[in-house]
mmCIF file of C-alpha atoms and ligand atoms in Angstrom:
data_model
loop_
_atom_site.group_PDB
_atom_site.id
_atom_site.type_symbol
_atom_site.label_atom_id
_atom_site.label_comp_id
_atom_site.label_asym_id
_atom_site.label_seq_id
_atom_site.Cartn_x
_atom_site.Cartn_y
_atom_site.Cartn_z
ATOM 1 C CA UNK A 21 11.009 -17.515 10.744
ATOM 2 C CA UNK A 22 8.732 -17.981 7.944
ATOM 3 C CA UNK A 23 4.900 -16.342 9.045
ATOM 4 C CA UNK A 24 3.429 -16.686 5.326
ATOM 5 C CA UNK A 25 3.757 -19.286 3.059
ATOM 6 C CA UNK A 26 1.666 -20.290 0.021
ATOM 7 C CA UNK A 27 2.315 -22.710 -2.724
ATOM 8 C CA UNK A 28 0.045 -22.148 -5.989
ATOM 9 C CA UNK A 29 -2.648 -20.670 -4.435
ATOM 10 C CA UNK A 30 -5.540 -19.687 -6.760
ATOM 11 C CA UNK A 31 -9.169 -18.036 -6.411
ATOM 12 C CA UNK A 32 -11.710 -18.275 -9.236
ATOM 13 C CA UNK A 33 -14.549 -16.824 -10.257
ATOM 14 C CA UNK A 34 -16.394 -18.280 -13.261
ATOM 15 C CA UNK A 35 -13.320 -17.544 -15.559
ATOM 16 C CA UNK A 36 -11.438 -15.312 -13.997
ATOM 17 C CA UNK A 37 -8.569 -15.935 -11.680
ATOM 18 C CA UNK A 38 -8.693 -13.406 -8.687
ATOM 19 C CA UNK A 39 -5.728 -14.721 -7.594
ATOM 20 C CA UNK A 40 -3.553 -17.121 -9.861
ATOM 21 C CA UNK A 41 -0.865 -19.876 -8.618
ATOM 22 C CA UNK A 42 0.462 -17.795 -5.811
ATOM 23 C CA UNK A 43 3.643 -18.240 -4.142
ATOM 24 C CA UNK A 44 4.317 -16.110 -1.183
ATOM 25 C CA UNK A 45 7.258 -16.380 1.759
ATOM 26 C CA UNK A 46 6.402 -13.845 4.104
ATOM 27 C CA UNK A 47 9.171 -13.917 6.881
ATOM 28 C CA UNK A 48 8.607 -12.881 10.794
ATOM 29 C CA UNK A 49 8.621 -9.150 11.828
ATOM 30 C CA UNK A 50 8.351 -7.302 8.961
ATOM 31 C CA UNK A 51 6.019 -5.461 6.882
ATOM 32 C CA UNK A 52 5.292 -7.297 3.439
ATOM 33 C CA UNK A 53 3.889 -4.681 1.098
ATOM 34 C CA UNK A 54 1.208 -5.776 -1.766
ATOM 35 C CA UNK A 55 0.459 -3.227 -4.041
ATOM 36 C CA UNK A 56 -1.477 -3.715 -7.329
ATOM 37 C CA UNK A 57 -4.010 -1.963 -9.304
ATOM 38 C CA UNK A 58 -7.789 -2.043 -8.949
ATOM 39 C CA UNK A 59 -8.578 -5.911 -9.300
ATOM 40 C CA UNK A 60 -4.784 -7.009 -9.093
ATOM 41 C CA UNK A 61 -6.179 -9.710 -6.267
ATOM 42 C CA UNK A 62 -5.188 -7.880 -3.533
ATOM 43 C CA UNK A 63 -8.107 -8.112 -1.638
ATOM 44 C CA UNK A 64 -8.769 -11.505 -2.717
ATOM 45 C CA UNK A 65 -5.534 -12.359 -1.794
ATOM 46 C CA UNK A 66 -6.406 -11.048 2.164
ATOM 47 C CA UNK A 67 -9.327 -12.696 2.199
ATOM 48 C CA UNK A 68 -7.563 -16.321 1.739
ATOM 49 C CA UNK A 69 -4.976 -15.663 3.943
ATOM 50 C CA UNK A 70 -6.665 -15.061 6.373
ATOM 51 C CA UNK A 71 -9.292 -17.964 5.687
ATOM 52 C CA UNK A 72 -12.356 -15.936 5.466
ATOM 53 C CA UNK A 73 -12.422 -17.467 2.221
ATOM 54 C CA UNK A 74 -11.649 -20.510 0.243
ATOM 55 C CA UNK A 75 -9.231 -21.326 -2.584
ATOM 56 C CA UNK A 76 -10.339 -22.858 -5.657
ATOM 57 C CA UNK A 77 -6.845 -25.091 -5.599
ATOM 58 C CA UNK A 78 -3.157 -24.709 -4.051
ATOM 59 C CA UNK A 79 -2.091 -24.481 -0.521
ATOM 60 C CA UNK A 80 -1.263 -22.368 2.226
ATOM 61 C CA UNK A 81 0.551 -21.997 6.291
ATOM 62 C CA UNK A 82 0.055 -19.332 8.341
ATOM 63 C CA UNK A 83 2.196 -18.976 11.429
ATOM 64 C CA UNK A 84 2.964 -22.468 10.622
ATOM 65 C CA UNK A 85 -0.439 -23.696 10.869
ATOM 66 C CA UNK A 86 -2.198 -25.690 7.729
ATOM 67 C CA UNK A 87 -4.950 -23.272 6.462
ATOM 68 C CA UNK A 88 -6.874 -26.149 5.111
ATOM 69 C CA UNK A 89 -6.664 -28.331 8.467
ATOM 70 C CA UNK A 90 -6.811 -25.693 11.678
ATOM 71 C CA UNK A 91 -8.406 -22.264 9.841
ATOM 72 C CA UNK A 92 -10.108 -21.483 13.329
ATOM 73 C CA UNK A 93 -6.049 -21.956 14.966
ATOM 74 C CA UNK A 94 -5.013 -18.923 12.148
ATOM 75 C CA UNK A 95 -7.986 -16.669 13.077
ATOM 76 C CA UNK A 96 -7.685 -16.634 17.244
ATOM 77 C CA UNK A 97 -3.403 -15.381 16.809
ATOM 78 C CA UNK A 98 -4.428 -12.986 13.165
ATOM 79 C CA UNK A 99 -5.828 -9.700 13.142
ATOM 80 C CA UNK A 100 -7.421 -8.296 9.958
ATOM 81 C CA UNK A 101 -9.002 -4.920 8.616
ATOM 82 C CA UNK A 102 -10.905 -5.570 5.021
ATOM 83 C CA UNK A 103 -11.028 -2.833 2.681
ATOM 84 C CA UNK A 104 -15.241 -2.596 3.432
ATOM 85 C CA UNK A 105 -16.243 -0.358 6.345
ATOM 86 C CA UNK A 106 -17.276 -2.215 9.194
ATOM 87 C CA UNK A 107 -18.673 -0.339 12.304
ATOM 88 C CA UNK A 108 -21.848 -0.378 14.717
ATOM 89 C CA UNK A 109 -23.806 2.602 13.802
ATOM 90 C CA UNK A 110 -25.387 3.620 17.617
ATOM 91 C CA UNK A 111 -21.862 2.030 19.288
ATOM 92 C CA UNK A 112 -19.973 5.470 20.769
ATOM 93 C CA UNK A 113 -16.034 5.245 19.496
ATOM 94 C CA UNK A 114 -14.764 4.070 23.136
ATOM 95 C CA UNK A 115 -17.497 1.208 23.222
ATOM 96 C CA UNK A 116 -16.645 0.258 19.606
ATOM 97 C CA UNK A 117 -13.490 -0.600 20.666
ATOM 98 C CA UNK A 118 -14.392 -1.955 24.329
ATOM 99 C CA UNK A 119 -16.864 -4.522 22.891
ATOM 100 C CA UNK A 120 -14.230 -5.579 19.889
ATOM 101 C CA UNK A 121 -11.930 -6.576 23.581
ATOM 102 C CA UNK A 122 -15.103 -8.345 24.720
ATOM 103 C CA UNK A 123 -15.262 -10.395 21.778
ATOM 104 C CA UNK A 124 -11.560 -11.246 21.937
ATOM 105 C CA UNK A 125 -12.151 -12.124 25.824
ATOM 106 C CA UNK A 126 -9.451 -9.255 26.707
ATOM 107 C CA UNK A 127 -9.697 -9.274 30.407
ATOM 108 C CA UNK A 128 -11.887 -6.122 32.064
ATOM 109 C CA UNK A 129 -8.972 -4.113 33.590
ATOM 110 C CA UNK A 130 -7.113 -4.475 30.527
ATOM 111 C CA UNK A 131 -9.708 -3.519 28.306
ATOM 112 C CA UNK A 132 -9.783 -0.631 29.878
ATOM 113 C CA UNK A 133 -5.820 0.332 29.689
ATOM 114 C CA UNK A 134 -6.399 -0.313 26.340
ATOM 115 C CA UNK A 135 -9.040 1.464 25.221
ATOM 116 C CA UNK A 136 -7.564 4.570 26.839
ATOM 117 C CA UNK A 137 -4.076 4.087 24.971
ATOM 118 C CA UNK A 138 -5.851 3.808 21.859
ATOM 119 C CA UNK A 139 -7.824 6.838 21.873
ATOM 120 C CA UNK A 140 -4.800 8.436 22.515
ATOM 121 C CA UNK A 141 -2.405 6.741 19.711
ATOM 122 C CA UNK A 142 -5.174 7.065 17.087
ATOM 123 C CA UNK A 143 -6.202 10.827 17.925
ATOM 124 C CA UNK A 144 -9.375 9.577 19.049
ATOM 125 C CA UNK A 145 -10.097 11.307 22.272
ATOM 126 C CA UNK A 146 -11.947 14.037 21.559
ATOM 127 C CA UNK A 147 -14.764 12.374 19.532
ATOM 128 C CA UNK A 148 -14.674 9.865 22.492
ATOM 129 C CA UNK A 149 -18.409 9.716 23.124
ATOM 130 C CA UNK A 150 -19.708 9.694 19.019
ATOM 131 C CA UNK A 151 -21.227 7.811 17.851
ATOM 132 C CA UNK A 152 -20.144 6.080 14.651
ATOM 133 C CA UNK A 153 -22.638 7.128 12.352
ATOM 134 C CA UNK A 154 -22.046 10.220 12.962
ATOM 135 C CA UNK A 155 -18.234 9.781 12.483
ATOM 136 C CA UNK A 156 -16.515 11.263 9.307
ATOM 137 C CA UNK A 157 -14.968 8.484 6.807
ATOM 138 C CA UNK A 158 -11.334 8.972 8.378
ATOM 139 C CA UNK A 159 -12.607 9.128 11.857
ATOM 140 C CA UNK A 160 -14.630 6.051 11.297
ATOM 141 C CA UNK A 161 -11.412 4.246 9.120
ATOM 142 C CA UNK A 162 -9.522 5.026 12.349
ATOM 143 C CA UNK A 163 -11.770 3.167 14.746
ATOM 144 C CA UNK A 164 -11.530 0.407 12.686
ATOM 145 C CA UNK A 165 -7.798 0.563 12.725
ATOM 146 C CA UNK A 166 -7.238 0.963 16.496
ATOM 147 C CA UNK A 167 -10.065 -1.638 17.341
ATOM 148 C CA UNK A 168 -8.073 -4.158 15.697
ATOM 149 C CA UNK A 169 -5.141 -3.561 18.339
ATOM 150 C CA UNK A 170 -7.530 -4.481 21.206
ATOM 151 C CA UNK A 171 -6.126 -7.920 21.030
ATOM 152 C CA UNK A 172 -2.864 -9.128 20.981
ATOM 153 C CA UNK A 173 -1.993 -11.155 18.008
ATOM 154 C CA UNK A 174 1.307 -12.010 15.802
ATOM 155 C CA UNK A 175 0.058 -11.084 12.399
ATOM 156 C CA UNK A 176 -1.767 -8.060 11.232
ATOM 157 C CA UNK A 177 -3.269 -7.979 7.594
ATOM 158 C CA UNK A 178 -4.705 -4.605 6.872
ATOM 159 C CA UNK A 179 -6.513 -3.761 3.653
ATOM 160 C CA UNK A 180 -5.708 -0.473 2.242
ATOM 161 C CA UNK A 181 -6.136 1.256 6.218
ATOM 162 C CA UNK A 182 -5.335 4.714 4.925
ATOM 163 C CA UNK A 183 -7.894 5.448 2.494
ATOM 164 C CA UNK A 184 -9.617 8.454 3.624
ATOM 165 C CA UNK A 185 -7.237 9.479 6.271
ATOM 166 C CA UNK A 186 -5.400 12.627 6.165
ATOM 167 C CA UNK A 187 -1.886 13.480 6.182
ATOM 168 C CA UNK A 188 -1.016 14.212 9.523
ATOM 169 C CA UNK A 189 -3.431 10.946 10.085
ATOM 170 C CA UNK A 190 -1.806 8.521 7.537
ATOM 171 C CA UNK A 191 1.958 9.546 8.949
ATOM 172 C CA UNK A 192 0.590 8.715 12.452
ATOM 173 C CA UNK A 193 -0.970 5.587 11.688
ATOM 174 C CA UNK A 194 2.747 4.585 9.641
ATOM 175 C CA UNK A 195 4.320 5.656 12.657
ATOM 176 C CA UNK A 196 2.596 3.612 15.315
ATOM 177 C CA UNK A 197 2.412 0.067 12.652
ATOM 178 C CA UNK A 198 6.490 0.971 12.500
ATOM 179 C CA UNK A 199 6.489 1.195 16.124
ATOM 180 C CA UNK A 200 4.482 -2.211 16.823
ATOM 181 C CA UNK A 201 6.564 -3.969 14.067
ATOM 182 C CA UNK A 202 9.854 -3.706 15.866
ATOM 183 C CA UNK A 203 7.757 -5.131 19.464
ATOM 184 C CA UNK A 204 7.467 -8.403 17.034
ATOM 185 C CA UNK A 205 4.775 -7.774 14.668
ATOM 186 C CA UNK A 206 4.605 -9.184 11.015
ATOM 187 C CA UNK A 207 2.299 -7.101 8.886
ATOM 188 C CA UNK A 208 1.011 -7.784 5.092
ATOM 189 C CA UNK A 209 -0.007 -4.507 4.173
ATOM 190 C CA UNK A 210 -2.466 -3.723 0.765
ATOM 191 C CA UNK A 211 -2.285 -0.176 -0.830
ATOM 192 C CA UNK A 212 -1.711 1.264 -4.249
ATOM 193 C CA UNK A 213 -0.134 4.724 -2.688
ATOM 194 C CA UNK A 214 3.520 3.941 -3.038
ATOM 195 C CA UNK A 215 5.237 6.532 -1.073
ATOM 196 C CA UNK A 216 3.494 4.758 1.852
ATOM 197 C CA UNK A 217 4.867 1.237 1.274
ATOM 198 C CA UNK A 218 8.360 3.068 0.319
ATOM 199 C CA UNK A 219 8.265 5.167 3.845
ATOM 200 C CA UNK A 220 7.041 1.337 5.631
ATOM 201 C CA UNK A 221 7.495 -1.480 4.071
ATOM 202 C CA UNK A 222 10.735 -3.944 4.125
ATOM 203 C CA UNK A 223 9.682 -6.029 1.030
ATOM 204 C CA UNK A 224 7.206 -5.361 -1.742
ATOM 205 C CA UNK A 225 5.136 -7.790 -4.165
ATOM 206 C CA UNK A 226 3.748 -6.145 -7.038
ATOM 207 C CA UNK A 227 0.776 -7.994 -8.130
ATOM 208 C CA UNK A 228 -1.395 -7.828 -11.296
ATOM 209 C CA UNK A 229 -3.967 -9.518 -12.821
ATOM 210 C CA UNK A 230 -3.886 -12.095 -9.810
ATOM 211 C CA UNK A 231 -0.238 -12.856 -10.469
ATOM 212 C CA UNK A 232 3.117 -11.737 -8.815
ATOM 213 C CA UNK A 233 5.128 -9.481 -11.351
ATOM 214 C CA UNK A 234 8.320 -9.670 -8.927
ATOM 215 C CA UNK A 235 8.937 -9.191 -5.314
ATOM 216 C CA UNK A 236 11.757 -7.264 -3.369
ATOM 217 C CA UNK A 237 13.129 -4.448 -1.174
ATOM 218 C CA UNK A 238 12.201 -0.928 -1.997
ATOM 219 C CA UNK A 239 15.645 0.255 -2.541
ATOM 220 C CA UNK A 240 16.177 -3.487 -4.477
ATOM 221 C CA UNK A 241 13.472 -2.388 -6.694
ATOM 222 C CA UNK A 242 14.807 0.878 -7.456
ATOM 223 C CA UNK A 243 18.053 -0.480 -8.856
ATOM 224 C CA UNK A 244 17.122 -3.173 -10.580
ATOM 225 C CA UNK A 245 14.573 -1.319 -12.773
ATOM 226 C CA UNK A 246 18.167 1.142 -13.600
ATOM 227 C CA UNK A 247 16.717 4.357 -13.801
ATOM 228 C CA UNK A 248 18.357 6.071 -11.469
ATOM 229 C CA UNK A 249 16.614 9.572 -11.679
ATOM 230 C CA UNK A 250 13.021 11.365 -13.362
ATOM 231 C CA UNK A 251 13.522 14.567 -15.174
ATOM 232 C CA UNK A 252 10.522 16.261 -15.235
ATOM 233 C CA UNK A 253 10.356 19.551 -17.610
ATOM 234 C CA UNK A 254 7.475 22.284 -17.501
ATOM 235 C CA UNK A 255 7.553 24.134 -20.860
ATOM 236 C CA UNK A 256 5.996 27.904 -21.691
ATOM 237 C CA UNK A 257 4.714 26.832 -25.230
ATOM 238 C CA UNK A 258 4.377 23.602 -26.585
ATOM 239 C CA UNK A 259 6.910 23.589 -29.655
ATOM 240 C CA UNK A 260 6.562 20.463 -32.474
ATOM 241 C CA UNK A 261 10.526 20.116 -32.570
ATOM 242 C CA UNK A 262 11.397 19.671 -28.751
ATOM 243 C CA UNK A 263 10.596 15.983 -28.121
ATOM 244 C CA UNK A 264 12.557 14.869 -30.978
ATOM 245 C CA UNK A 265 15.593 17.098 -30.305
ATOM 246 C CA UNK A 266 15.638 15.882 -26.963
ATOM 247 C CA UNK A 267 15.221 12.108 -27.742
ATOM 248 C CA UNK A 268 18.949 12.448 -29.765
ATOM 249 C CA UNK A 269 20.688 13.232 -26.327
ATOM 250 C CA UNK A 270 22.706 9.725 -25.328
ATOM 251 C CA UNK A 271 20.389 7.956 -22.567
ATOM 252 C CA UNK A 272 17.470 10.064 -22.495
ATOM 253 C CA UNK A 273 14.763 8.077 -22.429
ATOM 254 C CA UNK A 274 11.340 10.474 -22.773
ATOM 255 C CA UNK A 275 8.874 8.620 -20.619
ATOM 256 C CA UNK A 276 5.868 11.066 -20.908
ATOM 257 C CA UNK A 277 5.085 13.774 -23.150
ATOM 258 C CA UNK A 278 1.853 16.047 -24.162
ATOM 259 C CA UNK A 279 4.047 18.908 -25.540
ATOM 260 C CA UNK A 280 4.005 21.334 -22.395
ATOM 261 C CA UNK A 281 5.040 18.365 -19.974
ATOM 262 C CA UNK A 282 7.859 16.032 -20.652
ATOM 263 C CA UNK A 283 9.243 13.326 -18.440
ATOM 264 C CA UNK A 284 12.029 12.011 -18.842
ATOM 265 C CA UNK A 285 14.358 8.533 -17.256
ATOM 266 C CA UNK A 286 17.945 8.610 -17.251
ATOM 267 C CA UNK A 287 21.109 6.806 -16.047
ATOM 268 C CA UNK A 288 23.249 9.836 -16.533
ATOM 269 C CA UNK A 289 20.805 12.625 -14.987
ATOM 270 C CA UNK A 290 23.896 15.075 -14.934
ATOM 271 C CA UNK A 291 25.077 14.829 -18.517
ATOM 272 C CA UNK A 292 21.708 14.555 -19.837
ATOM 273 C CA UNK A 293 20.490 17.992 -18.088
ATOM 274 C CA UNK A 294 22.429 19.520 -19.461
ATOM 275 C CA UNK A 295 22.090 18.286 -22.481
ATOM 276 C CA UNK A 296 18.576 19.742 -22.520
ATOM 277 C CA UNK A 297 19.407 23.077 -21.113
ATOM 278 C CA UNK A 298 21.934 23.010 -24.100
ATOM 279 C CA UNK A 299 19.220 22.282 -26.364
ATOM 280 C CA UNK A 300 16.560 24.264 -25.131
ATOM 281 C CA UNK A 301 18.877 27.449 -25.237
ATOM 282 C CA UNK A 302 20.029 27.212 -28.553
ATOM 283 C CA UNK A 303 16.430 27.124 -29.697
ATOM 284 C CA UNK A 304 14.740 29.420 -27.525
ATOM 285 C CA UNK A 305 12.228 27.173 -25.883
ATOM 286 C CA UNK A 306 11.183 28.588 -22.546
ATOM 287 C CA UNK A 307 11.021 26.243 -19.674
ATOM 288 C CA UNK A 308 8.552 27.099 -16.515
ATOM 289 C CA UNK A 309 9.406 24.177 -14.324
ATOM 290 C CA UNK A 310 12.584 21.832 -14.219
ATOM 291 C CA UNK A 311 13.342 18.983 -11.981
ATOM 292 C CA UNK A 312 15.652 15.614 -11.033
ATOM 293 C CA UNK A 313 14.764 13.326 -8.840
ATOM 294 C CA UNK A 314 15.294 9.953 -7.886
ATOM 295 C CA UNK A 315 13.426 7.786 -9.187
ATOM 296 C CA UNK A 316 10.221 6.193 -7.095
ATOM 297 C CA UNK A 317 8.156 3.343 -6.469
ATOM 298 C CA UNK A 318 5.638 4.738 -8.323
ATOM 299 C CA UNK A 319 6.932 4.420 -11.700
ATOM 300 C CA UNK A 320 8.465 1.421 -11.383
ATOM 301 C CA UNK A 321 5.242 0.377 -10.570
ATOM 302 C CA UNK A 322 3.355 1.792 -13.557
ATOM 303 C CA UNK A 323 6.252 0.179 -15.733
ATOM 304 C CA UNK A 324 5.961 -2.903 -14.654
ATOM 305 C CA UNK A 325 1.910 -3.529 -14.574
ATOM 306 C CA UNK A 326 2.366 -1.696 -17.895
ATOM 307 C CA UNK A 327 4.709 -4.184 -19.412
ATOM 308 C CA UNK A 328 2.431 -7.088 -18.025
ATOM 309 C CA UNK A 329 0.029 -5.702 -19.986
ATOM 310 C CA UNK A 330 0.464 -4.155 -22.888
ATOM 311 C CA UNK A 331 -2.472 -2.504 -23.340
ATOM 312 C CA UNK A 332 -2.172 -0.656 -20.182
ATOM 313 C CA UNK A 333 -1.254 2.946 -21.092
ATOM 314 C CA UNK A 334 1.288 5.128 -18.914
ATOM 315 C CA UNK A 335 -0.714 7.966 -17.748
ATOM 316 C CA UNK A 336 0.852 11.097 -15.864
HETATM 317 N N1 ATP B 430 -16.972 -12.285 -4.833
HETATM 318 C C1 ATP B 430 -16.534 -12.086 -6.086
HETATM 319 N N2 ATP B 430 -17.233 -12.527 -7.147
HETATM 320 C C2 ATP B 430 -16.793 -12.357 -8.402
HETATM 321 N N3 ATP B 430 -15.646 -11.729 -8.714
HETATM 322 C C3 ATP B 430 -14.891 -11.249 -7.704
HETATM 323 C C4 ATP B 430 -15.295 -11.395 -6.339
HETATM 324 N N4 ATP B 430 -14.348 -10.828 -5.550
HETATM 325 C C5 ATP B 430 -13.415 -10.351 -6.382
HETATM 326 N N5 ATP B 430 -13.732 -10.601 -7.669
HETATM 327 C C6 ATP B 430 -12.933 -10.230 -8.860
HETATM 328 O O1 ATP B 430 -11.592 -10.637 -8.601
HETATM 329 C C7 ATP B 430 -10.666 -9.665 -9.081
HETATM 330 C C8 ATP B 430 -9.765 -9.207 -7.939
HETATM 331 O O2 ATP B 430 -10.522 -8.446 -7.012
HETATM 332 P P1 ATP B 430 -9.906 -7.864 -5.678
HETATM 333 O O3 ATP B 430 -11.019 -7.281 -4.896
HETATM 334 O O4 ATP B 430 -9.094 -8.894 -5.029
HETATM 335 O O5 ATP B 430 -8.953 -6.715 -6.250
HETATM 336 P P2 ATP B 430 -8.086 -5.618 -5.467
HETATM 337 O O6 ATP B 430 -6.666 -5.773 -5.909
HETATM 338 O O7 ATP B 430 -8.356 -5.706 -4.015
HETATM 339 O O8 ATP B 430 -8.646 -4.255 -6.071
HETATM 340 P P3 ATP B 430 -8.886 -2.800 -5.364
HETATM 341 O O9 ATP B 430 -7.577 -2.056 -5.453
HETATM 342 O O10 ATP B 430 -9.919 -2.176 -6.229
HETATM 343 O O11 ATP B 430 -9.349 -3.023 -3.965
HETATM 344 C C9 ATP B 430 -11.502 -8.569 -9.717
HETATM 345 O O12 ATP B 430 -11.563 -8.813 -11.093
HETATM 346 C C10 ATP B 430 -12.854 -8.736 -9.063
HETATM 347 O O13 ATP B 430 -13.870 -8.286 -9.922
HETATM 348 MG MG1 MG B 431 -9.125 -4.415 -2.676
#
């Protein structure tokens, strides 16, 4: 079943297009992952489906329901974290998330169930009784997580949810979305950390400049962009001649290079290693560091919004 659908949906301000003619098709129990730059829309892009704002033109259904006929209908079976912090300073962490109950009329008894279950799921339980101002940022992020799961609701849109939180924090908080995904949960999920929409997500739009550069699976992604693995070399010494004799081996495309630090895409990873051992032998050039790996999200990413714009410059 289809939980997301938009048909040109735009956002303006003054001249510029937040978000420009988008077509989504989110489908039932999965996590959609939008990842973009700074000012790609994404946030934008939340804040209209989820009706807290307004599009300058286009259309959209959520659950089914016409956003421009029943918003109110979206909003009671949606749940949404922005990217802003949003807490009451005096409110203790368990009351935080008691009250958010309240004001989804979660019955008394179950409040209470809750509240305890989230404390534990989100780590929570010792810092109990804080209040939130005195909360670190990750503390605080997580309490505005786990308040979000005092209600029940179908869809979840959360707004870059891991920014500040720390490893073992950010794998729990993947771990428990996973878990509540396959109980029937659709999630559209923001971030521009890759390896996290790689480890969670079952599709991906890559957005820029307010537009859609292409949508897929992870793995999808990964094959059509045909690089299959990164060679990443660590050299002693920079040396003038290296780049050059390495860009004369068959399918070695050099991605990255300051003269110490050269990256490098290929098809044919095994040929083309040793290819540059070869080289690098024969001439004497020392290498520190030498690696293959298959390729990520992240530079298919930073291909891709660098294509779209061709200013953009590939940084390491
Ligand atoms: N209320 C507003 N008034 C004017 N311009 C806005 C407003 N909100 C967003 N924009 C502009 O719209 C564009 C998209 O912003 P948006 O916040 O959606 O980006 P984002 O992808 O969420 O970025 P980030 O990764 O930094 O959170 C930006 O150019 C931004 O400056
Ligand atoms: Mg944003």
């Amino acid at each position: 079943m289809s939980c997301i659908e938009t048909s040109h949906l735009s956002k303006s301000y003054g001249s510029v297009f937040a978000v420009d003619s988008l077509e989504l098709s989110v489908q039932s129990g999965q996590v959609f992952g939008f990842l973009g730059p700074n000012g790609a829309g994404k946030s934008t892009t939340i804040k209209l489906l989820t009706t807290l704002i307004q599009p300058t033109s286009g259309s959209m259904s959520i659950l089914g329901i016409d956003a421009a006929k029943n918003p109110l209908q979206i909003r009671h079976k949606i749940g949404v974290v922005l990217q802003q912090p949003s807490y009451e300073p005096t409110l203790s962490v368990e009351k935080s998330l008691d009250k958010y109950g309240m004001m989804w009329n979660v019955p008394r008894n179950e409040r209470k169930k809750r509240v305890e279950q989230l404390l534990f799921d989100f780590d929570l339980k010792e810092i109990r009784k804080k209040r939130n101002e005195d909360l670190s940022i990750g503390q605080r992020r997580r309490v505005q997580v786990a308040r979000e799961f005092m209600h029940d609701m179908d869809l979840l849109f959360l707004d870059e949810p891991t920014v500040g939180l720390d490893p073992k924090a950010r794998r729990n908080l993947l771990d428990y979305l996973k878990s509540k995904v396959k109980t029937g949960l659709t999630i559209f999920y923001t971030t521009h950390i890759l390896s996290e929409a790689e480890y969670l997500c079952d599709k991906v739009a890559i957005i820029d400049k307010g537009k859609i550069v292409t949508v897929d699976t992870p793995d999808a992604l990964k094959s059509k962009f045909g690089n299959k693995k990164t060679i990443k070399i660590h050299l002693n010494d920079e040396r003038k001649e290296t780049v050059s004799l390495l860009s004369n081996i068959e399918d070695c495309k050099i991605d990255f290079n300051n003269g110490t630090d050269i990256v490098i895409h290929s098809e044919k990873p095994g040929y083309v290693l040793l290819q540059i051992l070869k080289i690098l032998n024969d001439e004497a050039i020392e290498i520190e560091d030498l690696s293959a790996v298959p390729t990520n999200l992240e530079e298919i990413f930073l291909r891709m919004v660098s294509q779209n714009a061709p200013d953009h410059q590939i940084s390491k």
